[in-house]
Coordinates of C-alpha atoms and ligand atoms in Angstrom, one line a residue:
M1 CA 23.5 2.1 14.6
S2 CA 21.9 3.5 17.7
H3 CA 18.3 2.4 18.4
L4 CA 15.8 5.3 18.8
K5 CA 14.0 5.3 22.1
F6 CA 10.5 6.1 20.9
P7 CA 7.8 3.5 21.4
L8 CA 6.7 1.1 18.7
S9 CA 3.9 1.7 16.2
N10 CA 0.5 2.9 16.9
M11 CA 1.6 5.4 19.5
A12 CA 1.4 9.1 18.6
H13 CA 3.8 9.6 15.7
S14 CA 6.6 11.9 16.8
E15 CA 8.0 12.7 13.4
P16 CA 11.6 13.6 13.3
H17 CA 12.4 16.6 11.2
L18 CA 13.2 16.0 7.5
A19 CA 16.6 17.6 7.3
G20 CA 16.5 21.0 5.7
R21 CA 12.7 21.2 5.6
P22 CA 10.2 23.3 7.6
K23 CA 8.3 21.5 10.4
A24 CA 5.0 22.1 8.6
M25 CA 5.7 20.9 5.1
V26 CA 4.0 20.9 1.7
V27 CA 3.6 17.2 0.9
I28 CA 2.3 15.6 -2.3
V29 CA 0.5 12.3 -2.1
T30 CA -0.1 10.7 -5.5
G31 CA -2.9 8.1 -5.3
G32 CA -4.2 10.0 -2.3
A33 CA -7.8 9.1 -2.9
G34 CA -7.1 5.4 -2.8
F35 CA -7.1 3.1 0.2
L36 CA -3.6 3.7 1.6
G37 CA -3.3 7.2 0.2
S38 CA -6.4 8.5 2.0
H39 CA -5.0 7.3 5.3
L40 CA -1.7 9.0 4.6
C41 CA -3.4 12.3 3.7
T42 CA -5.4 12.1 6.9
R43 CA -2.3 11.4 9.0
L44 CA -0.3 14.2 7.3
I45 CA -3.0 16.7 7.8
G46 CA -3.3 15.6 11.4
E47 CA 0.4 16.4 11.8
G48 CA 0.0 20.0 10.5
H49 CA 1.3 19.6 7.0
K50 CA -0.2 21.0 3.8
V51 CA -1.3 18.1 1.6
I52 CA -1.7 18.1 -2.2
C53 CA -3.5 14.9 -3.3
V54 CA -2.9 14.0 -6.9
D55 CA -5.2 11.2 -8.2
N56 CA -6.9 10.2 -11.5
L57 CA -9.7 8.5 -9.5
S58 CA -9.3 5.3 -11.5
T59 CA -9.4 3.0 -8.4
G60 CA -9.7 5.7 -5.8
R61 CA -12.9 7.2 -4.4
P62 CA -13.7 10.8 -3.7
Q63 CA -15.5 9.7 -0.5
N64 CA -12.1 8.5 0.8
V65 CA -10.9 12.1 1.2
A66 CA -14.3 13.8 1.6
H67 CA -13.5 14.4 5.3
L68 CA -10.5 16.4 4.4
M69 CA -12.1 18.8 1.8
A70 CA -13.1 21.4 4.4
T71 CA -9.5 21.8 5.5
N72 CA -7.7 24.6 3.7
R73 CA -4.4 22.7 4.1
F74 CA -5.8 20.0 1.8
S75 CA -6.2 20.3 -1.9
F76 CA -7.1 17.8 -4.6
I77 CA -5.8 17.7 -8.2
E78 CA -7.4 15.3 -10.6
H79 CA -4.4 14.2 -12.8
D80 CA -3.0 11.1 -14.4
V81 CA 0.7 10.7 -13.3
V82 CA 1.5 9.2 -16.6
N83 CA 1.6 12.8 -17.7
P84 CA 4.1 15.4 -16.3
I85 CA 2.8 17.6 -13.5
E86 CA 3.6 21.1 -12.6
I87 CA 3.0 22.3 -9.0
P88 CA 3.6 26.0 -8.2
G89 CA 5.5 26.9 -5.0
P90 CA 7.5 24.8 -2.7
V91 CA 7.2 21.0 -2.3
H92 CA 9.1 19.4 0.5
A93 CA 8.1 15.7 0.3
I94 CA 6.4 13.4 -2.2
Y95 CA 4.7 10.1 -1.5
N96 CA 4.2 8.3 -4.8
L97 CA 1.4 5.8 -4.2
A98 CA -0.5 6.2 -7.5
C99 CA -1.0 2.7 -9.0
P100 CA -3.9 0.2 -8.9
A101 CA -2.9 -2.5 -6.4
S102 CA -5.6 -5.1 -6.8
P103 CA -4.7 -7.8 -9.4
S104 CA -8.2 -7.6 -11.0
K105 CA -7.8 -3.8 -11.3
Y106 CA -4.3 -3.6 -12.8
Q107 CA -5.0 -6.5 -15.1
A108 CA -8.1 -4.7 -16.4
N109 CA -5.8 -2.1 -18.1
P110 CA -2.2 -3.6 -18.0
L111 CA -0.5 -1.0 -20.2
Q112 CA -1.9 1.9 -18.2
A113 CA -0.8 0.2 -15.0
F114 CA 2.7 -0.4 -16.4
R115 CA 2.9 3.2 -17.6
T116 CA 1.6 4.5 -14.2
S117 CA 4.5 2.8 -12.5
I118 CA 7.2 3.8 -14.9
D119 CA 6.1 7.1 -16.4
G120 CA 4.5 8.1 -13.1
A121 CA 7.7 7.4 -11.1
R122 CA 9.7 9.3 -13.7
N123 CA 7.4 12.4 -13.6
L124 CA 7.4 12.5 -9.9
L125 CA 11.1 12.0 -9.6
D126 CA 11.6 14.9 -12.0
L127 CA 9.3 17.0 -9.8
A128 CA 11.3 16.0 -6.7
R129 CA 14.5 16.9 -8.4
Q130 CA 13.2 20.3 -9.5
K131 CA 11.8 21.1 -6.0
G132 CA 14.5 19.5 -3.9
A133 CA 11.9 17.3 -2.3
R134 CA 12.4 13.9 -0.7
I135 CA 10.4 11.3 -2.5
L136 CA 9.1 7.9 -1.3
Q137 CA 8.0 5.2 -3.7
A138 CA 5.2 2.7 -2.7
S139 CA 6.9 -0.4 -4.0
T140 CA 5.6 -3.9 -3.3
S141 CA 6.4 -7.4 -2.1
E142 CA 5.5 -8.3 -5.7
V143 CA 9.0 -7.4 -6.7
Y144 CA 9.9 -10.8 -5.1
G145 CA 7.4 -12.5 -7.5
D146 CA 6.8 -16.1 -6.5
P147 CA 9.6 -16.2 -3.9
E148 CA 11.7 -19.3 -3.3
V149 CA 13.0 -18.1 0.0
S150 CA 10.9 -17.2 3.1
P151 CA 10.7 -14.8 4.8
Q152 CA 11.9 -12.4 2.0
P153 CA 14.7 -10.0 2.9
E154 CA 15.4 -6.9 0.8
S155 CA 18.6 -8.6 -0.5
Y156 CA 16.5 -11.3 -2.2
W157 CA 16.2 -10.5 -6.0
G158 CA 13.0 -12.4 -6.5
T159 CA 11.5 -14.8 -9.1
V160 CA 9.3 -12.8 -11.4
N161 CA 7.7 -13.8 -14.6
C162 CA 8.2 -10.9 -17.0
Y163 CA 5.7 -12.4 -19.5
G164 CA 2.4 -13.0 -17.7
P165 CA -0.7 -11.3 -16.3
R166 CA 1.1 -10.0 -13.2
A167 CA 4.1 -8.7 -15.1
C168 CA 2.6 -5.2 -15.8
Y169 CA 2.5 -4.6 -12.1
D170 CA 5.5 -6.5 -10.9
E171 CA 7.9 -5.4 -13.6
G172 CA 6.5 -1.8 -13.5
K173 CA 7.3 -1.6 -9.8
R174 CA 10.7 -3.1 -10.3
A175 CA 11.5 -0.6 -13.1
A176 CA 10.3 2.2 -10.8
E177 CA 12.8 1.0 -8.1
T178 CA 15.5 1.2 -10.8
L179 CA 14.5 4.8 -11.6
F180 CA 14.6 5.7 -7.9
F181 CA 18.1 4.1 -7.7
E182 CA 19.4 6.1 -10.7
Y183 CA 17.8 9.4 -9.7
A184 CA 19.5 9.1 -6.3
A185 CA 22.8 8.1 -7.8
Q186 CA 23.0 10.4 -10.8
Y187 CA 21.0 13.5 -9.6
G188 CA 21.3 13.2 -5.8
V189 CA 17.5 13.0 -5.3
E190 CA 16.7 12.0 -1.7
T191 CA 14.7 8.8 -2.2
R192 CA 13.0 6.2 -0.1
I193 CA 11.5 2.9 -1.2
A194 CA 8.9 1.0 0.8
R195 CA 8.3 -2.6 -0.2
I196 CA 4.8 -2.9 1.1
F197 CA 3.3 -6.3 1.9
N198 CA -0.5 -7.1 1.8
T199 CA -2.2 -4.4 3.8
Y200 CA -5.9 -4.2 4.7
G201 CA -8.2 -2.0 6.6
L202 CA -10.9 0.7 6.5
R203 CA -11.6 2.5 3.2
M204 CA -10.5 -0.5 1.1
D205 CA -12.8 -0.6 -1.9
P206 CA -15.1 -3.5 -0.9
H207 CA -15.4 -4.4 -4.6
D208 CA -11.8 -4.2 -5.7
G209 CA -11.3 -8.0 -5.5
R210 CA -8.5 -8.3 -2.9
V211 CA -8.8 -11.2 -0.6
V212 CA -9.5 -9.6 2.8
S213 CA -12.2 -7.3 1.4
N214 CA -13.7 -10.1 -0.7
F215 CA -13.9 -12.6 2.3
V216 CA -15.3 -10.0 4.7
M217 CA -18.0 -8.9 2.1
Q218 CA -18.8 -12.4 1.2
A219 CA -19.2 -13.5 4.8
L220 CA -21.3 -10.4 5.7
L221 CA -23.6 -11.0 2.7
H222 CA -23.8 -14.7 3.4
Q223 CA -22.3 -15.4 -0.1
D224 CA -19.9 -18.2 -0.9
I225 CA -16.3 -17.5 0.1
T226 CA -14.2 -17.9 -3.0
I227 CA -10.9 -19.7 -2.4
Y228 CA -8.6 -19.6 -5.3
G229 CA -6.7 -22.9 -5.7
S230 CA -6.3 -25.0 -2.6
G231 CA -6.0 -22.1 -0.2
Q232 CA -2.6 -23.3 0.9
Q233 CA -0.9 -20.3 -0.5
T234 CA 0.2 -17.8 2.2
R235 CA 0.1 -14.0 2.7
S236 CA 1.1 -11.8 5.6
F237 CA -1.5 -9.2 6.4
C238 CA -0.6 -5.8 7.8
Y239 CA -3.2 -3.5 9.3
V240 CA -3.3 0.0 7.6
D241 CA -2.5 2.0 10.8
D242 CA 0.7 0.0 11.3
L243 CA 1.7 0.5 7.7
M244 CA 1.1 4.3 8.0
D245 CA 3.5 4.4 11.0
G246 CA 6.1 2.6 9.0
L247 CA 5.7 4.7 5.8
M248 CA 5.9 8.0 7.7
R249 CA 8.9 6.9 9.7
L250 CA 10.7 5.8 6.5
M251 CA 10.0 9.2 4.9
S252 CA 11.1 11.2 7.9
S253 CA 14.1 9.1 9.0
N254 CA 17.4 10.9 8.4
A255 CA 19.2 7.6 8.8
D256 CA 20.8 6.1 5.7
C257 CA 17.8 4.3 4.2
K258 CA 18.3 4.8 0.5
G259 CA 17.8 1.1 -0.4
P260 CA 14.4 -0.6 -0.2
V261 CA 12.8 -1.3 3.1
N262 CA 10.2 -4.1 3.7
L263 CA 7.1 -2.9 5.5
G264 CA 4.6 -5.6 6.4
N265 CA 3.4 -7.9 9.2
P266 CA 5.6 -11.0 9.5
S267 CA 2.7 -13.2 10.8
Q268 CA 1.9 -15.5 7.9
F269 CA -1.5 -17.2 7.2
T270 CA -2.8 -19.5 4.6
I271 CA -5.7 -18.2 2.6
L272 CA -7.8 -21.0 4.1
E273 CA -6.9 -19.9 7.6
L274 CA -7.9 -16.4 6.7
A275 CA -11.3 -17.7 5.4
H276 CA -11.9 -19.6 8.6
L277 CA -11.0 -16.6 10.8
V278 CA -13.4 -14.4 8.9
L279 CA -16.2 -17.0 9.1
A280 CA -15.7 -17.3 12.8
K281 CA -15.6 -13.6 13.5
T282 CA -18.7 -12.9 11.4
N283 CA -20.6 -16.0 12.5
S284 CA -21.5 -16.4 8.9
P285 CA -23.3 -19.4 7.3
S286 CA -21.2 -18.8 4.1
Q287 CA -19.7 -21.9 2.5
L288 CA -16.2 -22.2 1.1
V289 CA -16.0 -22.7 -2.7
F290 CA -12.8 -23.5 -4.6
R291 CA -12.0 -21.7 -7.8
N292 CA -9.1 -22.0 -10.2
I293 CA -5.9 -20.4 -9.0
P294 CA -4.9 -17.3 -11.1
Q295 CA -1.7 -17.7 -13.2
D296 CA 1.5 -16.9 -11.4
D297 CA -0.3 -16.4 -8.0
P298 CA 2.6 -16.4 -5.5
R299 CA 2.6 -19.4 -3.3
Q300 CA 4.1 -17.7 -0.2
R301 CA 4.8 -14.3 1.0
C302 CA 6.2 -13.1 4.3
P303 CA 8.4 -10.1 5.0
D304 CA 11.7 -10.1 6.8
I305 CA 11.4 -6.8 8.6
S306 CA 14.8 -6.7 10.4
R307 CA 15.9 -3.7 8.3
A308 CA 12.7 -1.7 9.2
M309 CA 13.2 -2.7 12.9
A310 CA 16.8 -1.6 12.9
L311 CA 16.5 1.6 10.8
L312 CA 13.1 2.8 11.9
N313 CA 12.5 1.1 15.3
W314 CA 9.2 -0.1 13.6
Q315 CA 7.2 -3.3 13.7
P316 CA 3.5 -3.9 13.4
V317 CA 1.5 -4.2 16.6
I318 CA -2.0 -4.9 15.4
T319 CA -2.9 -8.6 15.0
L320 CA -4.9 -10.0 12.2
E321 CA -7.7 -10.8 14.7
E322 CA -7.9 -7.1 15.9
G323 CA -7.6 -5.7 12.4
L324 CA -10.4 -7.9 11.1
D325 CA -12.6 -6.8 14.0
H326 CA -12.2 -3.1 12.9
M327 CA -12.7 -4.0 9.2
I328 CA -15.8 -6.2 9.7
S329 CA -17.6 -3.6 11.8
H330 CA -16.7 -0.9 9.3
F331 CA -17.9 -2.9 6.3
A332 CA -21.0 -3.9 8.2
D333 CA -21.8 -0.2 8.7
E334 CA -21.2 0.6 5.1
L335 CA -23.6 -2.2 4.0
N336 CA -26.2 -1.0 6.4
L337 CA -25.8 2.5 5.0
D338 CA -26.1 1.2 1.5
S339 CA -29.3 -0.7 2.2
L340 CA -30.8 2.4 3.9
Q341 CA -29.9 4.5 0.9
A342 CA -31.4 2.0 -1.4
A343 CA -34.6 1.9 0.6
S344 CA -35.1 5.7 0.7
Ligands
LIG401 P1 -5.7 1.7 -4.5 O1 -6.1 1.2 -5.8 O2 -6.8 1.8 -3.4 O3 -5.1 3.2 -4.6 C1 -4.4 3.6 -5.7 C2 -4.7 5.0 -6.0 O4 -3.9 5.5 -7.2 C3 -6.2 5.3 -6.4 O5 -6.7 6.4 -5.8 C4 -6.1 5.5 -8.0 O6 -7.2 6.2 -8.4 C5 -4.7 6.2 -8.1 N1 -4.1 6.0 -9.4 C6 -4.0 4.9 -10.1 N2 -3.4 5.1 -11.3 C7 -3.1 6.5 -11.3 C8 -2.6 7.4 -12.3 N3 -2.1 6.9 -13.4 N4 -2.5 8.7 -12.0 C9 -3.0 9.2 -10.8 N5 -3.6 8.4 -9.9 C10 -3.6 7.0 -10.1 O7 -4.5 0.9 -3.9 P2 -3.7 1.0 -2.5 O8 -3.9 -0.4 -1.9 O9 -4.1 2.2 -1.8 O10 -2.2 1.0 -3.0 C11 -1.5 2.3 -3.0 C12 -0.1 2.0 -3.4 O11 0.6 1.1 -2.5 C13 0.1 1.5 -4.8 O12 1.2 2.1 -5.5 C14 0.3 0.0 -4.6 O13 1.1 -0.6 -5.6 C15 1.1 0.1 -3.3 N6 1.0 -1.2 -2.5 C16 -0.2 -1.5 -1.9 C17 -0.3 -2.7 -1.2 C18 -1.5 -3.1 -0.4 O14 -1.6 -4.2 0.1 N7 -2.5 -2.2 -0.2 C19 0.7 -3.6 -1.2 C20 1.9 -3.3 -1.9 C21 2.0 -2.1 -2.6
LIG402 N1 -7.7 -14.9 -3.2 C1 -8.7 -15.8 -3.0 N2 -10.0 -15.5 -3.1 C2 -10.3 -14.2 -3.4 C3 -9.3 -13.2 -3.7 C4 -8.0 -13.6 -3.6 O1 -8.4 -17.0 -2.6 O2 -11.6 -13.9 -3.5 C5 -6.3 -15.3 -3.1 C6 -5.4 -14.9 -4.3 O3 -5.4 -16.0 -5.2 C7 -4.0 -14.8 -3.6 C8 -4.4 -14.2 -2.2 O4 -5.7 -14.5 -2.0 O5 -3.4 -16.1 -3.4 C9 -4.2 -12.7 -2.1 O6 -4.8 -12.1 -3.2 P1 -4.9 -10.5 -3.3 O7 -5.6 -10.3 -4.6 O8 -5.5 -9.9 -2.1 O9 -3.5 -10.0 -3.4 P2 -2.1 -10.5 -4.0 O10 -1.2 -10.8 -2.8 O11 -2.3 -11.8 -4.8 O12 -1.6 -9.4 -4.9

């Protein structure tokens, strides 16, 4: 295939036209009040689209989209995607992001998380079919489970435990991919699947238990840094702005990208390395403490992004060091605000 000549991520996003759709589209973002969804809504509004954010606010926060409420091109519908949804008028594109992503959150109500992935995907696919909309599924590196190959290409089928605490998320996301495959094959729905690897950045819920937000909060509050297991397990951390570029390119690409596409940063770190980096950047006196490793915690995770590079001319450009700087100053501001609010 020919390589597009636009610059890599983080430059102004010049969105190719979604074939057959107007330039200013009506776009649904489910999970739009969450961490990733709120960035997506913001980017889409910035590009002139009309955005309908659908969210049940189970892990999302109204403050994540408060800055969009004054725009008449933005609307918010409180709705649980487990139930079918009707939207009047045209819909050109749907990003299906609704689903808790933090292990502690999806394990708090596993059956609801499972249904969100499966029933939610099905309801949104039905809507896409009815409206002739293109639909993108926020899938996950968790479909690879505890991978035995590294880095993980899309062709790897994964090693997933279907009978454990992570299964509600992993198997729900795998089943959702199957639904996307079948709706494309049987009904001709235009589908996209992004397998997203660990992403971090501004507007993460500081209390949702994921590792980057936990470590940054713990360091800023001078609390112990909680390492689960030995800390030798690895993750590859993608900054949210890079991910948004990848997601939007995947949605808007008219290339043949029906199958899953990995989106993530291929630089791999152990959890101990992450902890030391956060400690150094915050100059924090926090101590490392070691806790039990959660069951089925993947030992390694690293995306092979050759497909995204070839199809979308995309690769992340923000290093973990840079991304952490943004996140630390943002969280420090939020903490400062909190303490001022508490004092008043
Ligand atoms: P998040 O928890 O911040 O956001 C999820 C949003 O979905 C929240 O606003 C929540 O209220 C909403 N939601 C949950 N269940 C719903 C339901 N039944 N109906 C309507 N809304 C519902 O998580 P995030 O990090 O922003 O993740 C967004 C999506 O990306 C998820 O689908 C997740 O699986 C996927 N993903 C994220 C990452 C990551 O590192 N952030 C990695 C892989 C995949
Ligand atoms: N982790 C940790 N301390 C924490 C939170 C998480 O050591 O306070 C570890 C966790 O066990 C996993 C990794 O960090 O190995 C990433 O966890 P996270 O919940 O962010 O996402 P996951 O990739 O496991 O879904």
